[in-house]
Tab-separated table of C-alpha atoms and ligand atoms in Angstrom:
chain	number	residue	atom	x	y	z
A	1	MET	CA	0.000	0.000	0.000
A	2	ARG	CA	1.288	3.473	-0.938
A	3	LEU	CA	0.411	6.405	1.299
A	4	VAL	CA	1.212	9.884	0.007
A	5	VAL	CA	0.831	13.286	1.626
A	6	PRO	CA	0.948	16.076	-0.994
A	7	VAL	CA	2.178	19.485	0.146
A	8	SER	CA	2.337	22.817	-1.595
A	9	GLY	CA	5.704	23.926	-0.302
A	10	SER	CA	6.163	26.825	-2.713
A	11	ASP	CA	3.669	29.401	-1.533
A	12	PRO	CA	1.257	27.517	0.700
A	13	LYS	CA	-2.037	28.543	2.288
A	14	THR	CA	-2.460	31.773	0.323
A	15	ARG	CA	-6.039	31.985	1.692
A	16	LEU	CA	-4.406	32.715	5.067
A	17	SER	CA	-2.485	35.706	3.681
A	18	SER	CA	-4.685	38.170	5.578
A	19	VAL	CA	-3.462	36.808	8.913
A	20	LEU	CA	-0.069	35.182	8.191
A	21	ARG	CA	3.038	36.501	6.449
A	22	PRO	CA	4.506	34.274	3.689
A	23	ASP	CA	7.198	32.891	5.999
A	24	GLU	CA	4.565	32.205	8.655
A	25	ARG	CA	2.371	30.378	6.138
A	26	ARG	CA	5.291	28.067	5.362
A	27	GLU	CA	5.999	27.472	9.054
A	28	PHE	CA	2.327	26.831	9.799
A	29	THR	CA	2.060	24.449	6.833
A	30	GLU	CA	5.004	22.477	8.233
A	31	ALA	CA	3.382	22.411	11.683
A	32	MET	CA	0.118	21.031	10.251
A	33	LEU	CA	2.129	18.525	8.217
A	34	ALA	CA	3.829	17.357	11.422
A	35	ASP	CA	0.421	16.692	12.997
A	36	VAL	CA	-0.755	14.726	9.958
A	37	LEU	CA	2.415	12.634	9.812
A	38	ASP	CA	2.230	11.954	13.561
A	39	ALA	CA	-1.332	10.635	13.254
A	40	LEU	CA	-0.468	8.481	10.216
A	41	GLU	CA	2.646	7.009	11.811
A	42	THR	CA	0.888	6.405	15.134
A	43	ALA	CA	-1.722	4.483	13.144
A	44	GLY	CA	1.098	2.275	11.853
A	45	HIS	CA	1.597	3.737	8.392
A	46	SER	CA	4.744	4.967	6.614
A	47	PRO	CA	3.725	8.039	4.624
A	48	ARG	CA	5.770	9.689	1.905
A	49	VAL	CA	5.555	13.457	1.395
A	50	VAL	CA	5.472	14.848	-2.153
A	51	ALA	CA	6.053	18.592	-2.082
A	52	THR	CA	6.323	21.284	-4.740
A	53	ALA	CA	9.318	22.666	-2.845
A	54	PRO	CA	11.456	21.377	0.048
A	55	VAL	CA	9.636	21.133	3.382
A	56	ALA	CA	10.988	20.210	6.814
A	57	CYS	CA	9.347	17.101	8.264
A	58	ASP	CA	10.077	13.673	9.772
A	59	ALA	CA	9.191	11.635	6.696
A	60	PRO	CA	10.776	10.964	3.300
A	61	VAL	CA	10.173	13.948	0.983
A	62	THR	CA	10.127	13.947	-2.804
A	63	VAL	CA	10.192	17.367	-4.459
A	64	ASP	CA	7.893	17.332	-7.475
A	65	ASP	CA	6.364	20.398	-9.088
A	66	ARG	CA	3.479	18.667	-10.782
A	67	GLY	CA	0.082	20.179	-10.004
A	68	LEU	CA	-2.094	18.266	-7.577
A	69	ASP	CA	-4.338	16.550	-10.126
A	70	SER	CA	-1.427	15.561	-12.374
A	71	LEU	CA	0.578	14.242	-9.453
A	72	VAL	CA	-2.190	12.185	-7.887
A	73	ASN	CA	-3.549	10.842	-11.185
A	74	ASP	CA	-0.040	9.766	-12.205
A	75	LEU	CA	0.312	7.999	-8.849
A	76	LEU	CA	-3.044	6.291	-9.360
A	77	ALA	CA	-2.052	5.169	-12.861
A	78	GLU	CA	1.277	3.719	-11.758
A	79	THR	CA	0.137	2.102	-8.499
A	80	ASP	CA	-0.804	-1.560	-8.767
A	81	GLY	CA	-2.981	-2.067	-5.702
A	82	GLU	CA	-3.936	0.352	-2.940
A	83	LEU	CA	-3.103	4.055	-2.942
A	84	ALA	CA	-4.041	6.447	-0.165
A	85	VAL	CA	-3.676	10.231	-0.357
A	86	VAL	CA	-4.075	12.303	2.818
A	87	MET	CA	-3.861	16.079	2.665
A	88	ALA	CA	-1.273	17.923	4.742
A	89	ASP	CA	-3.632	20.551	6.198
A	90	LEU	CA	-5.594	18.366	8.646
A	91	PRO	CA	-4.225	19.350	12.072
A	92	LEU	CA	-6.988	17.604	14.036
A	93	LEU	CA	-6.172	14.216	12.522
A	94	THR	CA	-5.728	11.352	14.991
A	95	ALA	CA	-4.636	7.732	14.655
A	96	ASP	CA	-8.208	6.604	15.350
A	97	ALA	CA	-9.517	8.815	12.524
A	98	VAL	CA	-6.842	7.386	10.232
A	99	ALA	CA	-7.959	3.863	11.142
A	100	ARG	CA	-11.512	4.785	10.130
A	101	LEU	CA	-10.243	5.843	6.677
A	102	PHE	CA	-8.759	2.410	6.045
A	103	ALA	CA	-11.493	0.328	7.708
A	104	PRO	CA	-14.207	0.210	5.003
A	105	ASP	CA	-14.010	-2.741	2.608
A	106	ALA	CA	-14.676	-0.690	-0.516
A	107	ASP	CA	-12.966	0.001	-3.815
A	108	VAL	CA	-12.815	3.715	-3.004
A	109	VAL	CA	-13.060	5.355	0.423
A	110	LEU	CA	-13.609	9.124	0.469
A	111	ALA	CA	-13.156	11.534	3.380
A	112	PRO	CA	-15.121	14.723	2.603
A	113	GLY	CA	-13.724	18.049	3.751
A	114	LEU	CA	-15.648	21.013	5.126
A	115	GLY	CA	-16.729	23.115	2.176
A	116	GLY	CA	-16.878	20.224	-0.266
A	117	GLY	CA	-13.251	19.194	-0.697
A	118	THR	CA	-11.728	15.731	-0.513
A	119	ASN	CA	-9.349	15.600	2.413
A	120	ALA	CA	-8.306	11.985	1.980
A	121	PHE	CA	-9.072	8.932	-0.071
A	122	VAL	CA	-8.094	5.296	-0.389
A	123	SER	CA	-8.354	3.756	-3.844
A	124	ARG	CA	-8.208	0.027	-4.587
A	125	HIS	CA	-9.726	0.470	-8.071
A	126	PRO	CA	-7.518	0.717	-11.176
A	127	ASP	CA	-9.651	3.341	-12.894
A	128	PHE	CA	-10.365	5.843	-10.103
A	129	ARG	CA	-8.969	9.312	-10.802
A	130	VAL	CA	-9.097	12.696	-9.060
A	131	ASP	CA	-10.330	16.160	-9.966
A	132	TYR	CA	-9.476	18.408	-7.033
A	133	HIS	CA	-10.791	21.870	-6.174
A	134	GLY	CA	-14.259	23.249	-6.679
A	135	ALA	CA	-16.323	20.988	-4.390
A	136	SER	CA	-14.240	17.991	-5.462
A	137	ILE	CA	-16.129	15.513	-3.296
A	138	ARG	CA	-18.990	15.668	-5.813
A	139	ASP	CA	-16.586	14.978	-8.681
A	140	HIS	CA	-14.981	12.073	-6.874
A	141	ARG	CA	-18.346	10.481	-6.048
A	142	ARG	CA	-19.227	10.739	-9.752
A	143	VAL	CA	-15.885	9.370	-10.988
A	144	ALA	CA	-16.108	6.413	-8.607
A	145	ARG	CA	-19.659	5.682	-9.719
A	146	ASP	CA	-18.747	6.016	-13.416
A	147	VAL	CA	-15.921	3.464	-13.120
A	148	GLY	CA	-18.126	1.041	-11.232
A	149	ALA	CA	-16.284	1.310	-7.945
A	150	ALA	CA	-17.936	0.426	-4.653
A	151	VAL	CA	-17.639	3.635	-2.618
A	152	ALA	CA	-17.617	4.299	1.126
A	153	GLU	CA	-17.401	7.659	2.852
A	154	VAL	CA	-15.991	8.442	6.283
A	155	ASP	CA	-18.035	10.831	8.388
A	156	SER	CA	-15.341	12.245	10.629
A	157	ARG	CA	-14.935	15.785	11.901
A	158	LEU	CA	-11.255	15.099	12.527
A	159	LEU	CA	-10.724	14.051	8.908
A	160	ALA	CA	-13.055	16.745	7.562
A	161	THR	CA	-11.412	19.741	9.231
A	162	ASP	CA	-8.899	21.199	6.820
A	163	VAL	CA	-7.457	24.655	7.466
A	164	ASP	CA	-7.988	26.945	4.497
A	165	GLU	CA	-9.436	30.214	5.760
A	166	PRO	CA	-8.678	32.395	8.809
A	167	GLY	CA	-11.936	31.266	10.388
A	168	ASP	CA	-10.662	27.684	10.399
A	169	LEU	CA	-7.864	28.560	12.843
A	170	ALA	CA	-10.319	28.550	15.748
A	171	GLU	CA	-10.889	24.827	15.191
A	172	VAL	CA	-7.195	24.174	15.728
A	173	LEU	CA	-7.095	26.055	19.028
A	174	LEU	CA	-10.398	24.530	20.150
A	175	HIS	CA	-9.647	20.882	19.441
A	176	SER	CA	-5.912	20.250	19.176
A	177	ASP	CA	-2.807	20.248	21.337
A	178	GLY	CA	-0.540	19.368	18.447
A	179	ALA	CA	2.214	21.161	16.572
A	180	ALA	CA	-0.118	23.468	14.627
A	181	ALA	CA	-1.932	24.553	17.800
A	182	ASP	CA	1.409	25.140	19.508
A	183	TRP	CA	2.617	27.191	16.541
A	184	LEU	CA	-0.490	29.386	16.620
A	185	ARG	CA	-0.180	29.990	20.360
A	186	ASP	CA	3.531	30.760	20.059
A	187	ALA	CA	2.672	33.243	17.278
A	188	GLY	CA	0.277	35.020	19.642
A	189	PHE	CA	-3.063	33.685	18.421
A	190	GLU	CA	-5.770	33.109	21.019
A	191	LEU	CA	-9.429	32.196	21.001
A	192	ALA	CA	-11.947	35.026	21.238
A	193	VAL	CA	-15.322	33.837	22.533
A	194	ASP	CA	-18.073	36.432	22.242
A	195	GLU	CA	-21.436	34.897	23.138
A	196	GLY	CA	-22.097	32.479	20.281
A	197	ARG	CA	-19.132	33.478	18.129
A	198	VAL	CA	-15.712	31.850	18.428
A	199	THR	CA	-12.893	33.484	16.479
A	200	VAL	CA	-9.157	33.935	16.885
A	201	ASP	CA	-7.359	37.121	17.841
A	202	ARG	CA	-3.716	38.058	17.495
A	203	PRO	CA	-3.303	40.992	19.906
B	301	LIG	N1	2.307	18.277	-4.087
B	301	LIG	C1	1.337	19.221	-4.229
B	301	LIG	N2	0.504	19.457	-3.167
B	301	LIG	C2	-0.451	20.424	-3.322
B	301	LIG	C3	-0.603	21.168	-4.503
B	301	LIG	N3	-1.625	22.048	-4.341
B	301	LIG	C4	-2.108	21.840	-3.077
B	301	LIG	N4	-1.399	20.868	-2.472
B	301	LIG	C5	-1.657	20.346	-1.134
B	301	LIG	O1	-2.979	19.822	-1.153
B	301	LIG	C6	-3.650	20.143	0.068
B	301	LIG	C7	-4.925	20.927	-0.187
B	301	LIG	O2	-4.631	22.040	-1.002
B	301	LIG	P1	-5.028	23.531	-0.569
B	301	LIG	O3	-5.968	23.549	0.595
B	301	LIG	O4	-5.461	24.242	-1.814
B	301	LIG	O5	-3.601	24.078	-0.067
B	301	LIG	P2	-2.829	25.370	-0.584
B	301	LIG	O6	-2.710	25.325	-2.072
B	301	LIG	O7	-1.573	25.458	0.209
B	301	LIG	O8	-3.812	26.561	-0.125
B	301	LIG	P3	-4.271	27.841	-0.950
B	301	LIG	O9	-3.029	28.511	-1.477
B	301	LIG	O10	-5.000	28.687	0.070
B	301	LIG	O11	-5.178	27.318	-2.051
B	301	LIG	C8	-2.657	20.892	0.926
B	301	LIG	O12	-2.059	19.951	1.791
B	301	LIG	C9	-1.654	21.419	-0.057
B	301	LIG	O13	-0.395	21.555	0.568
B	301	LIG	C10	0.294	20.887	-5.598
B	301	LIG	O14	0.229	21.491	-6.681
B	301	LIG	N5	1.237	19.902	-5.416
B	302	LIG	C1	-7.421	20.103	-2.838
B	302	LIG	C2	-8.745	20.734	-2.559
B	302	LIG	O1	-8.646	21.380	-1.278
B	302	LIG	P1	-9.614	22.604	-0.927
B	302	LIG	O2	-9.221	23.729	-1.883
B	302	LIG	O3	-11.008	22.124	-1.128
B	302	LIG	O4	-9.271	22.938	0.497
B	302	LIG	C3	-9.830	19.660	-2.530
B	302	LIG	O5	-10.016	19.042	-1.456
B	302	LIG	O6	-10.445	19.422	-3.598
């Protein structure tokens, strides 16, 4: 089984530009990556990182500037057997959530992300392919159906919570004590709870 974690190391998390400088976005990306790798390795897996530019982490890294769809579809085409792809921006991920991704006996297992993305998948079908971005979970359900794959989905908040927008940072401080949460606290971020609204402040 091949398990790959793709990372945009070049100019990551541009949707966080309003709250993080470019160097901070790279550091935060590496902190989230550390949390993802920790969960995968604790679950007994040996992930490989494929990054568009060098990133610091405790796993083997291949630098490859292919776009996400090209990279993952090439991996699918060349993998004989099971391929899993887990995104690098899932700081709430735990070993138990990882186990749930691999548990279903299906040709394709999809982990939907908040906002309609696809935060992780496992493919055991030779013809499954990806089409990321733009509510990709809908595309991946369709592709799996069109190739006749038996599909399962994992309903997991810990797998579904990817950090894209500034509003997502509150989830990290609310629910994690990992590297990404530590990085945010060290950078001066704190939760701001105002009646029903929970946001983050950086005084
Ligand atoms: N290897 C590789 N990984 C990518 C690429 N684009 C995105 N990723 C990774 O795929 C995951 C989901 O992508 P996004 O949420 O769009 O991440 P991003 O591109 O850093 O964020 P934005 O700049 O805000 O779109 C993240 O873990 C990214 O690091 C790519 O072209 N190549
Ligand atoms: C890669 C992409 O991430 P998003 O832009 O949805 O966070 C997706 O999951 O399709």
